[in-house]
Short mmCIF file of C-alpha atoms in Angstrom, two decimals:
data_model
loop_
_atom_site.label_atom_id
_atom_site.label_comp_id
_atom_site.label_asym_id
_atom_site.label_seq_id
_atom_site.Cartn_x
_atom_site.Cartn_y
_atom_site.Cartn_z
CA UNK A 229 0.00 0.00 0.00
CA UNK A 230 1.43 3.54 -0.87
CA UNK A 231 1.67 5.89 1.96
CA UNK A 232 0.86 9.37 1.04
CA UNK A 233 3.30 11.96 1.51
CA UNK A 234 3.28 13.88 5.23
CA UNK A 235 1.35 16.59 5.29
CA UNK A 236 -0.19 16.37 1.32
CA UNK A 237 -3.09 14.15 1.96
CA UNK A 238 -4.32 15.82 5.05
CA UNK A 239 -4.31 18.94 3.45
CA UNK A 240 -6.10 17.62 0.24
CA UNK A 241 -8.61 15.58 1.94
CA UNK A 242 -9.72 18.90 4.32
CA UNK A 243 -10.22 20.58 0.83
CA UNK A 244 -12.20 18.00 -0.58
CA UNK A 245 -14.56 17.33 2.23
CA UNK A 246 -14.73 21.68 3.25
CA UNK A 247 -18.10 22.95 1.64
CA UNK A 248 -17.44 25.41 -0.89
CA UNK A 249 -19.56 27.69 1.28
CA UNK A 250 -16.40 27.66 4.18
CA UNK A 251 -13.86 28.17 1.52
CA UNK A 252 -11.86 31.85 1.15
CA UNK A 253 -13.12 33.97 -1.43
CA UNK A 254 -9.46 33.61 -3.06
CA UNK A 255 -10.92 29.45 -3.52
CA UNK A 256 -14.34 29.96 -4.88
CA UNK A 257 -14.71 28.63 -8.12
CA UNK A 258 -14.15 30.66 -11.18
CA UNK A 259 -17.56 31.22 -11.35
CA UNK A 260 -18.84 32.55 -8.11
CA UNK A 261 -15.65 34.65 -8.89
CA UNK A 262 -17.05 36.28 -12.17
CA UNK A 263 -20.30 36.02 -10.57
CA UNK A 264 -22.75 38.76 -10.70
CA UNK A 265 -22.15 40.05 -14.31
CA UNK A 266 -25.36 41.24 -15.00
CA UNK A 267 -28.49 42.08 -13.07
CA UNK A 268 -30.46 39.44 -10.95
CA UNK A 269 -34.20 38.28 -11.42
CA UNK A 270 -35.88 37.94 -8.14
CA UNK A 271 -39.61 36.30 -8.87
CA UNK A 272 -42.48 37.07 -6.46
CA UNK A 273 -45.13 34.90 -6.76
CA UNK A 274 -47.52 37.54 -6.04
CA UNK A 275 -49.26 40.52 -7.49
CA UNK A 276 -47.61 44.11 -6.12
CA UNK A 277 -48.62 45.90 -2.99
CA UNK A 278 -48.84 43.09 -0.63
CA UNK A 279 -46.76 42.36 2.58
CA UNK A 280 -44.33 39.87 0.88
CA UNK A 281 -43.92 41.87 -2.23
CA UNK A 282 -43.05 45.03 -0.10
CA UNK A 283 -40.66 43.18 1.71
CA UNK A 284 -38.62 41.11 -1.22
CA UNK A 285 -38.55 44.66 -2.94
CA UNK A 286 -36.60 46.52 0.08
CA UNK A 287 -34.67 43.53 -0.27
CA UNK A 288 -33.81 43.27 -3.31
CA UNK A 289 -32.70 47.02 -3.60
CA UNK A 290 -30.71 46.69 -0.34
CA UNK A 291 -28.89 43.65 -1.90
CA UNK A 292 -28.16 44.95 -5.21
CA UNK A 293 -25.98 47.55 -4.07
CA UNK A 294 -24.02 44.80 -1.84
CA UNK A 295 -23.44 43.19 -4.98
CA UNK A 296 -22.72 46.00 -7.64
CA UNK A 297 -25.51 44.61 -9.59
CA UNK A 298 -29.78 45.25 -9.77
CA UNK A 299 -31.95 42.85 -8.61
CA UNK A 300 -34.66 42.86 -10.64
CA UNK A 301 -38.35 42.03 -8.99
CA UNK A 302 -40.57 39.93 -11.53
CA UNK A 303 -44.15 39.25 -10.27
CA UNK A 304 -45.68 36.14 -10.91
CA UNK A 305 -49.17 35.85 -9.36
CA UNK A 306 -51.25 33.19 -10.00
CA UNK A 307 -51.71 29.10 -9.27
CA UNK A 308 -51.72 29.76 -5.78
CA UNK A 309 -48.31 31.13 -5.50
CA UNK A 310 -46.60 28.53 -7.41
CA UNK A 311 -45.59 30.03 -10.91
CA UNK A 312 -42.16 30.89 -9.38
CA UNK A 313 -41.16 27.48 -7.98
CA UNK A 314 -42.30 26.17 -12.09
CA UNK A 315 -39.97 28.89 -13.18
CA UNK A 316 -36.87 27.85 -11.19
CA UNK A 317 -37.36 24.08 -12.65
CA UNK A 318 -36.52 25.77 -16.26
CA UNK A 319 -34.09 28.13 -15.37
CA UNK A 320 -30.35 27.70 -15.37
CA UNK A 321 -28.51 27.51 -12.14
CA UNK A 322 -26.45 30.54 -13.25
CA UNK A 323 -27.09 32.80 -9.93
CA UNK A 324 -28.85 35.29 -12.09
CA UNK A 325 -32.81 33.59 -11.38
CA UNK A 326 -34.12 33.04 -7.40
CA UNK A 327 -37.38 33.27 -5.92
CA UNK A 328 -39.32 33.48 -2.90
CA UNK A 329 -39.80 29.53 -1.07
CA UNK A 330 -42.81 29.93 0.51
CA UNK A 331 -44.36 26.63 2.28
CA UNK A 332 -47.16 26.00 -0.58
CA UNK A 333 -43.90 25.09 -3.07
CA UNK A 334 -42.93 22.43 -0.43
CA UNK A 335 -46.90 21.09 0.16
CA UNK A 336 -47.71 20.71 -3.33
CA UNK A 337 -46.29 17.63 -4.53
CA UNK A 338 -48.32 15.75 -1.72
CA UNK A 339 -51.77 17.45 -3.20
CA UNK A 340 -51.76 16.10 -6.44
CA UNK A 341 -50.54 13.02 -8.59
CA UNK A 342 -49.67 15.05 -11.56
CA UNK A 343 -46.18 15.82 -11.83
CA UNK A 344 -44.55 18.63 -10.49
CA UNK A 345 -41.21 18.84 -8.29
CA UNK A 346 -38.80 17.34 -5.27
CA UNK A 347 -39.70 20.04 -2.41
CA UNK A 348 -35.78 19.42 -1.58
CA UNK A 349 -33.92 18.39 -4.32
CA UNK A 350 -35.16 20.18 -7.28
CA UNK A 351 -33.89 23.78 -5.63
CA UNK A 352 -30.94 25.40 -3.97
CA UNK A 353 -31.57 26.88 -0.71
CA UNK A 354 -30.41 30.48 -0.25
CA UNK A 355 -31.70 31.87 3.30
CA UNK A 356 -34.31 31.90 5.46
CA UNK A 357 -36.14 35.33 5.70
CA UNK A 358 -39.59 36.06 7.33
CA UNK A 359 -43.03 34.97 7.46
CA UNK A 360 -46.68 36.39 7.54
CA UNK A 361 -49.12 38.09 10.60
CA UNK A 362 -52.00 36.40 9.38
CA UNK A 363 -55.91 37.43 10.70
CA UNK A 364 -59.50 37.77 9.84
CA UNK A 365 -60.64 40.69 9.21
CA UNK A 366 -64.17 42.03 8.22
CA UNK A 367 -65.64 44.98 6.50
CA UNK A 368 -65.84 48.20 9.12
CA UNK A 369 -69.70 48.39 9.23
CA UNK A 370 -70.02 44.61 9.46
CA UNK A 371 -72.55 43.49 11.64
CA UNK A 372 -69.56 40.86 12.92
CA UNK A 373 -68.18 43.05 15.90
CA UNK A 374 -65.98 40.55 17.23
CA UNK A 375 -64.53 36.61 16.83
CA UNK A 376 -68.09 35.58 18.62
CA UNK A 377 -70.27 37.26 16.43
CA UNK A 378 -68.10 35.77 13.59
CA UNK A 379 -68.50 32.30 14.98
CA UNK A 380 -72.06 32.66 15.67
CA UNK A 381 -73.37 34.09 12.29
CA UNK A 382 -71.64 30.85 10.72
CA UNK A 383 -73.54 28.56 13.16
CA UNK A 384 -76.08 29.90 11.94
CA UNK A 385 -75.92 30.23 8.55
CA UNK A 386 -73.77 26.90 7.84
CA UNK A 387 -72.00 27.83 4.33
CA UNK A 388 -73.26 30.96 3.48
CA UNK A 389 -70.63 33.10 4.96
CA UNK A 390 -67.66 33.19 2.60
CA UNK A 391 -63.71 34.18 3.17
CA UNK A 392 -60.96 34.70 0.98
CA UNK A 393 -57.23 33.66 1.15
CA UNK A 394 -54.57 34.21 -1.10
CA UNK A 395 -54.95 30.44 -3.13
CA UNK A 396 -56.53 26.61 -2.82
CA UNK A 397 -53.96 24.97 -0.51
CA UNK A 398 -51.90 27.84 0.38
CA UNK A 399 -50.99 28.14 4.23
CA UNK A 400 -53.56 30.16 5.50
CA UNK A 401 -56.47 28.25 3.50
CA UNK A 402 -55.42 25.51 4.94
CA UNK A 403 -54.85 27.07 8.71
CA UNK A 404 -58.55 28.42 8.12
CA UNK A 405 -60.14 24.87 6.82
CA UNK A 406 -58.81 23.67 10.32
CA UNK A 407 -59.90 26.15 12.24
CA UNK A 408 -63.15 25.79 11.12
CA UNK A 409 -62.96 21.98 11.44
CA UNK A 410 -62.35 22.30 15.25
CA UNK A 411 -64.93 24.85 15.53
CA UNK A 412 -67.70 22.59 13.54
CA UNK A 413 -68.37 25.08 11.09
CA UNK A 414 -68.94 25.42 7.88
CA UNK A 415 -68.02 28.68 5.36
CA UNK A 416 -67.24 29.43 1.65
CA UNK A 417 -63.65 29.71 0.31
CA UNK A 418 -63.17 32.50 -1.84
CA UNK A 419 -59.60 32.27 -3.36
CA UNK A 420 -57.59 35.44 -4.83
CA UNK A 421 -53.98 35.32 -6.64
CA UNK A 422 -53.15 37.39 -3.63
CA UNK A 423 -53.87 38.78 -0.14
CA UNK A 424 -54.77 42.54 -1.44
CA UNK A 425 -57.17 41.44 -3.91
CA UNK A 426 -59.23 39.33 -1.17
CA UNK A 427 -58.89 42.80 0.75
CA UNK A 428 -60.08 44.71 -2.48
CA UNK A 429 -63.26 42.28 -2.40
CA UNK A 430 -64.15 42.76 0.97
CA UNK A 431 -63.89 46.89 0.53
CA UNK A 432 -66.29 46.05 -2.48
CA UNK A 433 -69.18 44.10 -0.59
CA UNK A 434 -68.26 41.17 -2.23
CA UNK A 435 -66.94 38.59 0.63
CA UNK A 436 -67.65 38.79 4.02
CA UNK A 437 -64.24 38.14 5.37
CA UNK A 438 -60.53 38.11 4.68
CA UNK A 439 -58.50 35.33 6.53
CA UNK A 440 -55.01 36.40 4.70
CA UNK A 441 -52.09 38.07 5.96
CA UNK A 442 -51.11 41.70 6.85
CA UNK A 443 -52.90 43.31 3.40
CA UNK A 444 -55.74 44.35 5.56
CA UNK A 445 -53.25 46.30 7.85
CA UNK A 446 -53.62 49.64 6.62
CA UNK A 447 -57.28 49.02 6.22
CA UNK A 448 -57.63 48.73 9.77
CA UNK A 449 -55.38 50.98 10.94
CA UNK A 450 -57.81 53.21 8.73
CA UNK A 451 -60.98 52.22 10.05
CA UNK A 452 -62.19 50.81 7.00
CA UNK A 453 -61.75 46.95 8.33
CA UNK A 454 -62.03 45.75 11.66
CA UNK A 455 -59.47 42.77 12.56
CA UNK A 456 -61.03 39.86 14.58
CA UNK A 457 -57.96 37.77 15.92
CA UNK A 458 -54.71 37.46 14.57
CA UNK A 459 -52.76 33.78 14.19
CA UNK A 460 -49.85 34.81 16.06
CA UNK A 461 -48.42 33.31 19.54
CA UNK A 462 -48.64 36.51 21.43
CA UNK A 463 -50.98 39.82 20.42
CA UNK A 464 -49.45 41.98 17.56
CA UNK A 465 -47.81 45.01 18.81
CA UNK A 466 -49.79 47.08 16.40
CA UNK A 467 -53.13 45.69 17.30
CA UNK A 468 -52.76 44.90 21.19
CA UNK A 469 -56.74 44.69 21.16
CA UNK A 470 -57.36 41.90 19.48
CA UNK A 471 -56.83 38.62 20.60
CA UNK A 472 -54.69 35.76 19.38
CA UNK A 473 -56.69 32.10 18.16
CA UNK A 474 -55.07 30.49 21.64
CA UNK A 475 -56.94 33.00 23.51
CA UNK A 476 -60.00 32.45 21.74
CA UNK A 477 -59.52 28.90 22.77
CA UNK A 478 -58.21 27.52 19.23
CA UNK A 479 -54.36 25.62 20.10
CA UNK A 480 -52.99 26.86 16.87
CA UNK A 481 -50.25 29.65 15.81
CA UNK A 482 -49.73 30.09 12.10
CA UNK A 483 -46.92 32.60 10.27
CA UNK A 484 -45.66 30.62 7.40
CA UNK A 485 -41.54 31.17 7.28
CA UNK A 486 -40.66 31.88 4.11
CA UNK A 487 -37.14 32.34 2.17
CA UNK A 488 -35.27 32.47 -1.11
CA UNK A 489 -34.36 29.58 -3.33
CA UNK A 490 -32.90 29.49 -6.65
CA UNK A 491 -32.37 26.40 -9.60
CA UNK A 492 -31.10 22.89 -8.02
CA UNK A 493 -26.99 22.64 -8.39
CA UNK A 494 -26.18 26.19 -7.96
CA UNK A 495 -22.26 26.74 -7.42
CA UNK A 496 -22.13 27.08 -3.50
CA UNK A 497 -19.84 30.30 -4.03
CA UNK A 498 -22.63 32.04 -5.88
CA UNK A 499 -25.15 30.55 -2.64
CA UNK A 500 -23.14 31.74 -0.45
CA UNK A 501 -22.70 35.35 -2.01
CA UNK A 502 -26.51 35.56 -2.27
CA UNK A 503 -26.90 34.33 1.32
CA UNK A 504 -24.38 37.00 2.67
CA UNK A 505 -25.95 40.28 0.77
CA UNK A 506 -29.33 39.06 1.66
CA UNK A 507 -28.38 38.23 4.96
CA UNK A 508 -26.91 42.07 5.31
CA UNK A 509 -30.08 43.53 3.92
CA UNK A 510 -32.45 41.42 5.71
CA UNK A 511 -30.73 43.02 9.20
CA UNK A 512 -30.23 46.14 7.84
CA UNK A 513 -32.61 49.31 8.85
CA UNK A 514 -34.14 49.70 6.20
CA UNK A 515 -35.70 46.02 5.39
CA UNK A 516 -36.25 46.12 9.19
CA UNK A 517 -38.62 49.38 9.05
CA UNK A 518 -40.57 47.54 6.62
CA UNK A 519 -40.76 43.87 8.65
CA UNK A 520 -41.57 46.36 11.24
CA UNK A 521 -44.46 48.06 9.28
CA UNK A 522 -46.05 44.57 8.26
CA UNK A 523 -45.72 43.32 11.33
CA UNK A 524 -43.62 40.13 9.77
CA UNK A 525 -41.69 38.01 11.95
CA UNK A 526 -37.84 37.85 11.93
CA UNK A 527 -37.40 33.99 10.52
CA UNK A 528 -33.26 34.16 9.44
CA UNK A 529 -31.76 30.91 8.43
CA UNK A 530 -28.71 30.49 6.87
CA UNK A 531 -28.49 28.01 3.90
CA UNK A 532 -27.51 25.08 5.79
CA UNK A 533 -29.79 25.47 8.21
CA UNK A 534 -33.05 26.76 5.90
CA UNK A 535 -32.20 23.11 3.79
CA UNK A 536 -32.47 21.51 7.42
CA UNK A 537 -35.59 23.25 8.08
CA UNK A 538 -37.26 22.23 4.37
CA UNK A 539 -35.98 18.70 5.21
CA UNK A 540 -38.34 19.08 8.56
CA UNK A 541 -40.94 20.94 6.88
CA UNK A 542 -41.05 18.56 3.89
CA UNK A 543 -41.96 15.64 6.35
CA UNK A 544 -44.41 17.47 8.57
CA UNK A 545 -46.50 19.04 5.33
CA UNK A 546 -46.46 15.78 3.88
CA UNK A 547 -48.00 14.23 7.00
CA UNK A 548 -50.77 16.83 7.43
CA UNK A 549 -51.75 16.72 3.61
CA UNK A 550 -52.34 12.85 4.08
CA UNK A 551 -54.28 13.54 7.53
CA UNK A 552 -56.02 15.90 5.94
CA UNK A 553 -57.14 14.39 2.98
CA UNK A 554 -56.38 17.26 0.78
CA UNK A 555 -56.31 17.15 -3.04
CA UNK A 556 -56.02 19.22 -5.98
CA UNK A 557 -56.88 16.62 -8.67
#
């Protein structure tokens, strides 16, 4: 047997088992070297003016300047938030094409036999970001003045009162179907491409109900909506008044983490450039104010640890899909 020579192998083998991630800029790969050379497409998979759009835009500006290059936003509403995730499985895992990971792109491929993706395999994991403050909230002059009233018109009229969420099988549709399951009730679904259009509707007379995230904020804050309980452990700081579902007697906290992912077998020196400028802009002031404004909570992973946390998620959305019985076919 040939001994390798002192000191060569050791040095070699820590090379070739160090992620690429650990490695000095002076060892990334040629690529993640030249890497950005143009401007980078950042796809929302919702229409403009809503809490995650705001957000992913103060971040994307923040991060462009860390890099020397624009990050371009592209909405793409529709399908229940899952045109970007479709996108990515086309795209070229250049650096130059990433969206938002939200939890519907890992629950999907449990809802349906058609074909569609590997929650874990088929993408790169960048970084963990945020998630949602998620509520009901009803029209101003609705007759619902509180969660009871709520509850006790849809006793009463089992399926006539209708909500809206932001797409079939999206996180809060789903966190809504069960709440209503517990409570033995029984209401219409009214599904949007996205939370402000279910908060357009209700301004308009035309649901009775948004159970959606922070959209409705500046409604209420307004006047024009009144907020009925919010999903998250512990009262919003904004709305101290209103109570959360575990103090309405309903075990359940909901905010949907959600992060940015890009094309499966990205070079790890271009992951870990994205991670680092996001990571900066995330924590910065100015994506902070905005966090602040939607009331979103703080959800930072790094890219390790947000693949760990898909891994986890992966298992436990699979699980509740099958429990649930859900289906899109």
């Amino acid at each position: 047997m040939t001994r390798p020579t002192p000191g060569l192998w050791p040095r070699r083998a820590a090379l070739a088992l160090a992620p690429a991630a650990l490695l000095s800029p002076l060892a990334r790969p040629a690529l993640a070297q030249a890497w950005p050379a143009r401007p980078i497409r950042l796809m929302v998979p919702w229409p403009p003016g809503g809490s995650a759009d705001a957000q992913l835009r103060s971040l994307a500006d923040q991060a462009g300047r860390a890099l020397g290059q624009t990050v371009l936003v592209e909405n793409r509403s529709g399908a229940r938030g899952l045109l970007a995730a479709q996108a990515l499985l086309q795209a070229p895992p250049d650096g130059y094409t990433i969206a938002q990971q939200h939890l519907s792109v890992l629950r999907h491929p449990f809802m349906t036999k058609a074909r569609s993706w590997d929650p874990i395999e088929d993408f790169s994991q960048i970084i963990g970001l945020t998630g949602w403050l998620f509520g009901v909230a009803v029209k101003a002059d609705s007759p619902y003045k509180s969660w009871a009233d709520y509850v006790a018109a849809a006793k009463a009229r089992p399926g006539m009162l209708t909500f809206s969420t932001s797409g079939i099988g999206t996180t809060n549709h789903l966190a809504m179907e069960d709440i209503l399951s517990r409570l033995g009730l029984q209401m219409t679904h009214v599904p949007f491409r996205g939370s402000n259009e279910g908060v357009t509707a209700l301004l308009g007379g035309q649901i009775d109900s948004v159970a959606d995230s922070s959209a409705w904020v500046p409604q209420v804050e307004a006047g024009q909506c009144r907020l009925l309980c919010v999903w998250t452990a512990e009262r919003s700081k904004r709305f101290p008044e209103v109570p959360t579902l575990r103090e309405l007697g309903i075990d359940l906290v909901v905010t949907s983490p959600y992060g940015l992912a890009g094309p499966k077998g990205m070079d790890p020196g271009v992951v870990r450039a994205l991670h680092d400028a996001m990571k900066s802009a995330l924590l910065g002031p100015e994506n902070t104010a905005v966090r602040e404004r939607w009331d979103m909570p703080l959800a930072y992973l790094d890219s390790e640890s947000y693949r760990n946390f898909t891994v986890q998620r992966v298992a436990y959305e699979r699980e509740m899909v099958a429990r649930l019985n859900l289906s899109l076919d």
